[in-house]
Tab-separated table of C-alpha atoms in Angstrom:
chain	number	residue	atom	x	y	z
A	37	UNK	CA	0.000	0.000	0.000
A	38	UNK	CA	1.296	3.432	-0.958
A	39	UNK	CA	-0.007	6.588	0.713
A	40	UNK	CA	0.825	10.118	-0.391
A	41	UNK	CA	1.131	12.797	2.304
A	42	UNK	CA	0.593	16.335	1.017
A	43	UNK	CA	2.043	19.073	3.243
A	44	UNK	CA	1.577	22.838	3.194
A	45	UNK	CA	-1.767	22.849	1.386
A	46	UNK	CA	-3.512	26.234	1.393
A	47	UNK	CA	-7.058	26.018	0.118
A	48	UNK	CA	-7.193	28.956	-2.248
A	49	UNK	CA	-3.635	29.218	-3.454
A	50	UNK	CA	-2.991	25.490	-3.873
A	51	UNK	CA	-6.460	24.269	-4.843
A	52	UNK	CA	-5.517	23.259	-8.366
A	53	UNK	CA	-2.032	21.900	-7.726
A	54	UNK	CA	-3.196	19.831	-4.748
A	55	UNK	CA	-6.009	18.436	-6.907
A	56	UNK	CA	-3.335	17.423	-9.435
A	57	UNK	CA	-1.325	15.799	-6.628
A	58	UNK	CA	-4.356	13.789	-5.475
A	59	UNK	CA	-5.385	12.622	-8.954
A	60	UNK	CA	-1.793	11.789	-9.864
A	61	UNK	CA	-1.529	9.744	-6.672
A	62	UNK	CA	-4.633	7.794	-7.708
A	63	UNK	CA	-3.698	7.355	-11.378
A	64	UNK	CA	-0.139	6.198	-10.682
A	65	UNK	CA	-0.774	3.612	-8.028
A	66	UNK	CA	-1.195	5.127	-4.565
A	67	UNK	CA	-4.133	3.884	-2.463
A	68	UNK	CA	-4.644	6.980	-0.358
A	69	UNK	CA	-3.784	10.661	-0.175
A	70	UNK	CA	-3.624	12.544	3.098
A	71	UNK	CA	-3.713	16.350	3.056
A	72	UNK	CA	-2.717	18.420	6.073
A	73	UNK	CA	-5.313	21.201	5.765
A	74	UNK	CA	-9.004	20.384	5.909
A	75	UNK	CA	-10.592	20.921	2.496
A	76	UNK	CA	-14.102	19.576	1.852
A	77	UNK	CA	-14.186	20.852	-1.720
A	78	UNK	CA	-10.995	18.953	-2.535
A	79	UNK	CA	-12.510	15.811	-1.001
A	80	UNK	CA	-15.639	16.302	-3.109
A	81	UNK	CA	-13.627	16.612	-6.344
A	82	UNK	CA	-11.446	13.584	-5.647
A	83	UNK	CA	-14.347	11.435	-4.427
A	84	UNK	CA	-16.191	12.409	-7.615
A	85	UNK	CA	-13.367	11.118	-9.791
A	86	UNK	CA	-13.258	7.872	-7.804
A	87	UNK	CA	-17.034	7.442	-8.220
A	88	UNK	CA	-16.789	7.942	-11.994
A	89	UNK	CA	-13.453	6.335	-12.875
A	90	UNK	CA	-13.125	3.761	-10.108
A	91	UNK	CA	-11.085	2.910	-7.074
A	92	UNK	CA	-10.211	1.932	-4.511
A	93	UNK	CA	-8.742	5.318	-3.587
A	94	UNK	CA	-9.285	7.301	-0.423
A	95	UNK	CA	-8.716	10.950	0.429
A	96	UNK	CA	-8.377	12.346	3.965
A	97	UNK	CA	-7.955	16.042	4.686
A	98	UNK	CA	-7.303	17.854	7.953
A	99	UNK	CA	-4.675	15.262	8.849
A	100	UNK	CA	-2.379	15.823	11.865
A	101	UNK	CA	0.620	15.276	9.636
A	102	UNK	CA	3.426	15.192	12.186
A	103	UNK	CA	1.630	12.684	14.374
A	104	UNK	CA	0.769	10.538	11.352
A	105	UNK	CA	4.286	10.739	9.967
A	106	UNK	CA	5.742	9.608	13.288
A	107	UNK	CA	3.163	6.839	13.710
A	108	UNK	CA	3.440	5.462	10.165
A	109	UNK	CA	4.747	1.895	10.171
A	110	UNK	CA	6.412	1.671	6.825
A	111	UNK	CA	9.011	3.359	4.676
A	112	UNK	CA	8.753	7.154	4.527
A	113	UNK	CA	10.132	8.818	1.405
A	114	UNK	CA	10.259	12.612	1.213
A	115	UNK	CA	10.400	13.903	-2.355
A	116	UNK	CA	12.585	17.009	-2.449
A	117	UNK	CA	14.932	18.497	-5.018
A	118	UNK	CA	17.621	18.537	-2.291
A	119	UNK	CA	17.590	14.787	-1.656
A	120	UNK	CA	19.613	11.888	-3.003
A	121	UNK	CA	19.058	11.120	-6.666
A	122	UNK	CA	16.117	8.776	-7.242
A	123	UNK	CA	17.970	6.341	-9.485
A	124	UNK	CA	20.702	5.931	-6.898
A	125	UNK	CA	18.372	5.743	-3.901
A	126	UNK	CA	15.870	3.355	-5.468
A	127	UNK	CA	17.598	0.030	-4.648
A	128	UNK	CA	17.876	0.968	-0.950
A	129	UNK	CA	14.268	2.175	-0.866
A	130	UNK	CA	13.003	-0.987	-2.553
A	131	UNK	CA	14.939	-3.111	-0.096
A	132	UNK	CA	13.694	-1.141	2.930
A	133	UNK	CA	10.117	-1.190	1.651
A	134	UNK	CA	9.895	-4.891	0.920
A	135	UNK	CA	6.628	-6.151	2.412
A	136	UNK	CA	5.925	-2.773	3.973
A	137	UNK	CA	3.713	0.182	3.241
A	138	UNK	CA	5.293	3.237	1.673
A	139	UNK	CA	4.547	6.886	2.393
A	140	UNK	CA	5.530	9.478	-0.204
A	141	UNK	CA	5.711	12.999	1.224
A	142	UNK	CA	5.282	16.006	-1.091
A	143	UNK	CA	5.188	19.626	-0.020
A	144	UNK	CA	3.765	22.790	-1.516
A	145	UNK	CA	6.635	25.288	-1.722
A	146	UNK	CA	8.419	25.225	1.658
A	147	UNK	CA	8.415	22.114	3.810
A	148	UNK	CA	9.242	22.276	7.542
A	149	UNK	CA	12.923	21.388	7.985
A	150	UNK	CA	12.146	18.591	10.434
A	151	UNK	CA	10.579	16.555	7.610
A	152	UNK	CA	14.124	15.836	6.393
A	153	UNK	CA	14.785	14.113	9.714
A	154	UNK	CA	11.422	12.338	10.083
A	155	UNK	CA	11.646	10.723	6.645
A	156	UNK	CA	13.601	7.516	6.077
A	157	UNK	CA	14.752	8.798	2.694
A	158	UNK	CA	14.990	12.267	1.169
A	159	UNK	CA	14.899	11.757	-2.560
A	160	UNK	CA	15.233	14.052	-5.564
A	161	UNK	CA	13.606	13.455	-8.935
A	162	UNK	CA	16.379	15.544	-10.423
A	163	UNK	CA	18.152	18.286	-8.445
A	164	UNK	CA	16.184	21.028	-10.177
A	165	UNK	CA	13.091	23.032	-9.329
A	166	UNK	CA	10.031	21.724	-11.155
A	167	UNK	CA	6.846	20.298	-9.677
A	168	UNK	CA	5.793	18.003	-6.884
A	169	UNK	CA	3.229	16.595	-9.335
A	170	UNK	CA	5.966	15.591	-11.789
A	171	UNK	CA	8.140	14.245	-8.979
A	172	UNK	CA	5.261	12.179	-7.615
A	173	UNK	CA	4.406	10.723	-11.028
A	174	UNK	CA	7.989	9.685	-11.748
A	175	UNK	CA	8.559	8.323	-8.227
A	176	UNK	CA	5.367	6.231	-8.372
A	177	UNK	CA	6.302	5.049	-11.856
A	178	UNK	CA	9.689	3.829	-10.608
A	179	UNK	CA	8.478	2.385	-7.293
A	180	UNK	CA	5.718	0.362	-8.954
A	181	UNK	CA	7.750	-0.493	-12.070
A	182	UNK	CA	5.160	1.284	-14.189
A	183	UNK	CA	2.384	-0.765	-12.633
A	184	UNK	CA	-0.019	2.154	-13.240
A	185	UNK	CA	-0.171	1.229	-16.924
A	186	UNK	CA	-1.756	-2.100	-15.995
A	187	UNK	CA	-4.033	-1.060	-13.111
A	188	UNK	CA	-7.665	-2.146	-13.289
A	189	UNK	CA	-9.815	0.235	-11.291
A	190	UNK	CA	-13.010	-1.118	-9.780
A	191	UNK	CA	-16.526	0.208	-9.445
A	192	UNK	CA	-16.228	2.816	-12.210
A	193	UNK	CA	-19.339	4.235	-13.850
A	194	UNK	CA	-17.464	5.391	-16.956
A	195	UNK	CA	-14.341	4.388	-18.837
A	196	UNK	CA	-12.323	5.963	-21.611
A	197	UNK	CA	-11.652	3.840	-24.660
A	198	UNK	CA	-8.304	4.926	-26.126
A	199	UNK	CA	-8.816	6.475	-29.562
A	200	UNK	CA	-6.449	8.028	-32.098
A	201	UNK	CA	-8.658	10.999	-32.990
A	202	UNK	CA	-11.493	11.654	-30.565
A	203	UNK	CA	-13.074	11.240	-27.156
A	204	UNK	CA	-14.724	7.885	-26.626
A	205	UNK	CA	-16.222	7.622	-23.162
A	206	UNK	CA	-18.179	4.500	-22.323
A	207	UNK	CA	-20.892	4.333	-19.693
A	208	UNK	CA	-20.538	1.203	-17.637
A	209	UNK	CA	-23.599	-0.662	-16.428
A	210	UNK	CA	-21.931	-2.322	-13.511
A	211	UNK	CA	-21.946	-6.062	-13.982
A	212	UNK	CA	-23.497	-5.802	-17.430
A	213	UNK	CA	-20.418	-4.814	-19.412
A	214	UNK	CA	-19.919	-1.656	-21.416
A	215	UNK	CA	-22.748	0.317	-22.994
A	216	UNK	CA	-21.699	3.141	-25.261
A	217	UNK	CA	-23.289	5.468	-27.736
A	218	UNK	CA	-20.722	4.255	-30.232
A	219	UNK	CA	-21.798	0.643	-29.956
B	248	UNK	CA	14.671	19.538	-30.031
B	249	UNK	CA	11.491	19.172	-27.996
B	250	UNK	CA	9.078	22.069	-27.547
B	251	UNK	CA	6.079	22.049	-25.209
B	252	UNK	CA	2.975	23.955	-26.295
B	253	UNK	CA	0.716	24.960	-23.418
B	254	UNK	CA	-2.883	25.722	-24.406
B	255	UNK	CA	-5.706	27.344	-22.474
B	256	UNK	CA	-3.544	29.240	-20.009
B	257	UNK	CA	-5.444	31.803	-17.926
B	258	UNK	CA	-3.152	34.027	-15.948
B	259	UNK	CA	-4.827	34.021	-12.565
B	260	UNK	CA	-6.453	30.624	-12.459
B	261	UNK	CA	-3.597	28.672	-14.036
B	262	UNK	CA	-0.595	30.638	-12.784
B	263	UNK	CA	0.777	27.902	-10.595
B	264	UNK	CA	-0.038	24.884	-12.748
B	265	UNK	CA	1.380	26.538	-15.879
B	266	UNK	CA	4.551	27.365	-13.921
B	267	UNK	CA	4.770	23.669	-13.050
B	268	UNK	CA	4.297	22.792	-16.720
B	269	UNK	CA	7.121	25.134	-17.755
B	270	UNK	CA	9.582	23.971	-15.103
B	271	UNK	CA	8.734	20.326	-15.755
B	272	UNK	CA	9.371	20.908	-19.460
B	273	UNK	CA	12.813	22.326	-18.621
B	274	UNK	CA	13.756	19.705	-16.020
B	275	UNK	CA	12.730	16.732	-18.161
B	276	UNK	CA	14.409	17.628	-21.413
B	277	UNK	CA	12.376	20.099	-23.473
B	278	UNK	CA	14.253	23.067	-24.973
B	279	UNK	CA	11.366	25.508	-25.137
B	280	UNK	CA	7.869	26.110	-23.817
B	281	UNK	CA	5.317	28.137	-25.721
B	282	UNK	CA	2.256	29.450	-23.883
B	283	UNK	CA	-0.802	30.738	-25.729
B	284	UNK	CA	-1.701	33.650	-23.434
B	285	UNK	CA	0.764	36.456	-22.868
B	286	UNK	CA	2.095	36.355	-19.309
B	287	UNK	CA	5.120	38.477	-18.388
B	288	UNK	CA	5.140	37.305	-14.782
B	289	UNK	CA	5.336	33.683	-15.905
B	290	UNK	CA	8.228	34.574	-18.227
B	291	UNK	CA	9.974	36.312	-15.338
B	292	UNK	CA	9.656	33.273	-13.058
B	293	UNK	CA	10.849	30.797	-15.685
B	294	UNK	CA	13.713	33.026	-16.874
B	295	UNK	CA	14.750	33.391	-13.231
B	296	UNK	CA	15.019	29.612	-12.809
B	297	UNK	CA	17.046	29.370	-16.031
B	298	UNK	CA	19.400	32.118	-14.794
B	299	UNK	CA	19.955	30.327	-11.476
B	300	UNK	CA	19.867	26.653	-12.454
B	301	UNK	CA	21.007	26.821	-16.063
B	302	UNK	CA	19.825	26.283	-19.578
B	303	UNK	CA	19.460	26.451	-22.418
B	304	UNK	CA	15.690	26.792	-22.043
B	305	UNK	CA	13.425	29.365	-23.589
B	306	UNK	CA	9.895	30.526	-22.784
B	307	UNK	CA	7.594	32.367	-25.175
B	308	UNK	CA	4.147	33.587	-24.175
B	309	UNK	CA	1.406	35.176	-26.261
B	310	UNK	CA	1.955	32.576	-28.971
B	311	UNK	CA	-0.498	32.299	-31.880
B	312	UNK	CA	-0.915	28.622	-31.137
B	313	UNK	CA	-2.982	27.483	-34.110
B	314	UNK	CA	-0.665	29.134	-36.592
B	315	UNK	CA	2.404	27.721	-34.832
B	316	UNK	CA	0.888	24.272	-34.576
B	317	UNK	CA	0.122	24.241	-38.303
B	318	UNK	CA	3.567	25.622	-39.209
B	319	UNK	CA	5.566	23.297	-36.969
B	320	UNK	CA	7.849	21.046	-39.021
B	321	UNK	CA	8.153	18.051	-36.776
B	322	UNK	CA	6.094	15.466	-34.942
B	323	UNK	CA	3.160	16.866	-32.981
B	324	UNK	CA	2.009	14.835	-29.987
B	325	UNK	CA	-1.107	15.909	-28.095
B	326	UNK	CA	-1.198	14.547	-24.550
B	327	UNK	CA	-4.797	13.747	-23.648
B	328	UNK	CA	-6.452	11.113	-21.474
B	329	UNK	CA	-8.596	10.209	-24.499
B	330	UNK	CA	-5.699	9.284	-26.776
B	331	UNK	CA	-3.947	6.030	-27.594
B	332	UNK	CA	-1.992	4.513	-24.719
B	333	UNK	CA	1.551	5.871	-24.498
B	334	UNK	CA	3.276	2.498	-24.291
B	335	UNK	CA	1.492	1.327	-27.428
B	336	UNK	CA	1.946	4.579	-29.353
B	337	UNK	CA	5.601	5.094	-28.448
B	338	UNK	CA	7.221	2.971	-31.173
B	339	UNK	CA	5.265	4.787	-33.904
B	340	UNK	CA	6.047	8.178	-32.383
B	341	UNK	CA	9.744	7.383	-32.078
B	342	UNK	CA	9.809	6.222	-35.700
B	343	UNK	CA	7.973	9.324	-36.939
B	344	UNK	CA	10.138	11.646	-34.856
B	345	UNK	CA	13.500	10.238	-35.906
B	346	UNK	CA	15.729	13.199	-36.806
B	347	UNK	CA	12.849	15.626	-36.336
B	348	UNK	CA	11.752	18.096	-33.706
B	349	UNK	CA	8.899	17.072	-31.421
B	350	UNK	CA	6.080	19.226	-30.114
B	351	UNK	CA	4.221	18.070	-27.006
B	352	UNK	CA	0.842	19.760	-26.608
B	353	UNK	CA	-0.744	20.023	-23.149
B	354	UNK	CA	-3.965	21.802	-22.333
B	355	UNK	CA	-5.398	23.336	-19.194
B	356	UNK	CA	-8.813	21.726	-18.673
B	357	UNK	CA	-10.650	21.832	-22.030
B	358	UNK	CA	-8.712	21.795	-25.291
B	359	UNK	CA	-10.326	22.907	-28.568
B	360	UNK	CA	-11.561	19.820	-30.407
B	361	UNK	CA	-9.593	20.650	-33.539
B	362	UNK	CA	-6.323	19.937	-31.684
B	363	UNK	CA	-7.158	16.230	-32.027
B	364	UNK	CA	-7.024	16.674	-35.793
B	365	UNK	CA	-4.017	18.998	-35.963
B	366	UNK	CA	-1.800	16.673	-33.904
B	367	UNK	CA	0.006	13.732	-35.493
B	368	UNK	CA	-0.635	11.656	-32.406
B	369	UNK	CA	-3.152	11.893	-29.576
B	370	UNK	CA	-1.620	10.052	-26.672
B	371	UNK	CA	-2.806	9.135	-23.178
B	372	UNK	CA	-0.549	8.706	-20.177
B	373	UNK	CA	-3.208	6.438	-18.739
B	374	UNK	CA	-6.886	6.819	-19.626
B	375	UNK	CA	-7.669	8.537	-16.343
B	376	UNK	CA	-8.016	12.140	-15.231
B	377	UNK	CA	-4.914	13.355	-13.433
B	378	UNK	CA	-2.576	16.182	-14.416
B	379	UNK	CA	-0.957	17.577	-17.523
B	380	UNK	CA	2.162	18.067	-15.390
B	381	UNK	CA	2.327	14.356	-14.589
B	382	UNK	CA	1.532	13.422	-18.195
B	383	UNK	CA	4.267	15.725	-19.478
B	384	UNK	CA	6.867	14.342	-17.051
B	385	UNK	CA	6.134	10.732	-17.968
B	386	UNK	CA	5.958	11.456	-21.719
B	387	UNK	CA	9.292	13.305	-21.661
B	388	UNK	CA	10.798	10.516	-19.567
B	389	UNK	CA	9.759	7.925	-22.145
B	390	UNK	CA	10.587	9.977	-25.248
B	391	UNK	CA	14.100	10.787	-24.005
B	392	UNK	CA	14.686	7.387	-22.387
B	393	UNK	CA	15.128	9.114	-19.032
B	394	UNK	CA	17.756	11.441	-20.492
B	395	UNK	CA	16.720	14.091	-17.932
B	396	UNK	CA	18.616	12.183	-15.239
B	397	UNK	CA	21.872	12.803	-17.104
B	398	UNK	CA	21.320	16.359	-18.386
B	399	UNK	CA	24.074	18.885	-17.698
B	400	UNK	CA	22.614	22.385	-17.669
B	401	UNK	CA	24.892	25.257	-18.644
B	402	UNK	CA	25.444	28.741	-17.281
B	403	UNK	CA	23.935	28.067	-13.850
B	404	UNK	CA	24.782	30.329	-10.919
B	405	UNK	CA	23.809	27.722	-8.317
B	406	UNK	CA	23.628	23.947	-8.104
B	407	UNK	CA	22.116	21.532	-5.626
B	408	UNK	CA	24.387	18.847	-4.264
B	409	UNK	CA	22.263	15.781	-3.486
B	410	UNK	CA	22.226	15.110	0.239
B	411	UNK	CA	20.519	12.507	2.419
B	412	UNK	CA	19.433	14.875	5.186
B	413	UNK	CA	19.626	18.554	4.294
B	414	UNK	CA	19.750	21.296	1.696
B	415	UNK	CA	23.185	21.800	0.157
B	416	UNK	CA	23.144	24.546	-2.435
B	417	UNK	CA	26.431	25.508	-4.037
B	418	UNK	CA	27.134	28.902	-5.545
B	419	UNK	CA	28.943	28.545	-8.818
B	420	UNK	CA	31.628	31.024	-9.777
B	421	UNK	CA	31.366	30.454	-13.476
B	422	UNK	CA	34.603	29.048	-14.800
B	423	UNK	CA	36.108	28.826	-11.343
B	424	UNK	CA	34.432	25.667	-10.100
B	425	UNK	CA	32.104	25.341	-7.131
B	426	UNK	CA	32.262	27.582	-4.078
B	427	UNK	CA	30.048	26.610	-1.196
B	428	UNK	CA	29.476	27.638	2.391
B	429	UNK	CA	29.968	23.995	3.307
B	430	UNK	CA	33.402	23.838	1.741
């Protein structure tokens, strides 16, 4: 089980980027996202995507992050441009995480300095400023060996059928197979 | 040469996500980012990162996107959750792009329908809603065979030295090698 911990979320300023963090967590193989600040609207948006496109995926907001970080029984990986390079750290992380849950920690702008000490690994997806969304996607891709490309989500009410030239969204009658306007 | 074309940018609403798009483009191997709406503040932020962390990387805003898309002599890849799956499309894209420039097109929320026809390929980084930042990072990672991890940027005034537990930022005296407070 992989959980993503989002720190430093401010409802107005970070609304869109935190939404990207949550949906990227879901799409690339995490089971849960925990956000420090309470944000009902964010929960509504993410729960809506899970209802339409499937799960399981859980969002919690208003999380006491320091307590949760300390209590987490698993391998804690802080994604930061200042950390050790991902490619070099990956074997040690994989070894440490064998049979355990993994927590990936991503901040919005500044992260409290103590996070560097509370994490088991501080890891950089490149030592350059870019985006916690990009870092999360690449880290999940590497940790799961691109497992996201093969994930089957459950309980979806719609699905996208890949198409070269247009949108093809299928309504799913659960248990009855796909029903689409194109069929 | 890889250029990223960002469509649908609105200065206030998309300020942060478009900044993430631009910095992700730079960090993961694109040479330029072109943004449809004019945005001097965005240019200032991106140029500032290039000045500090190196280039070459160029940002243009206020780009006549349809004209540029039509005029682009190279392989145009539209990243959309409705497209063909990346893993399956990649061999054809790589073949088409051999010796040519590549344009990666990413939209903010809705993209004009005609983009599906103007692109050479419509490609999905997973058929699920997540983030154009995540999609761009993964697409660049695959197209460059993770070349971003080996990129040497030029003309930087600072560099991050990867560290397990803390920030270690080195000031570079250009041509004189690294000078750091830690040294």
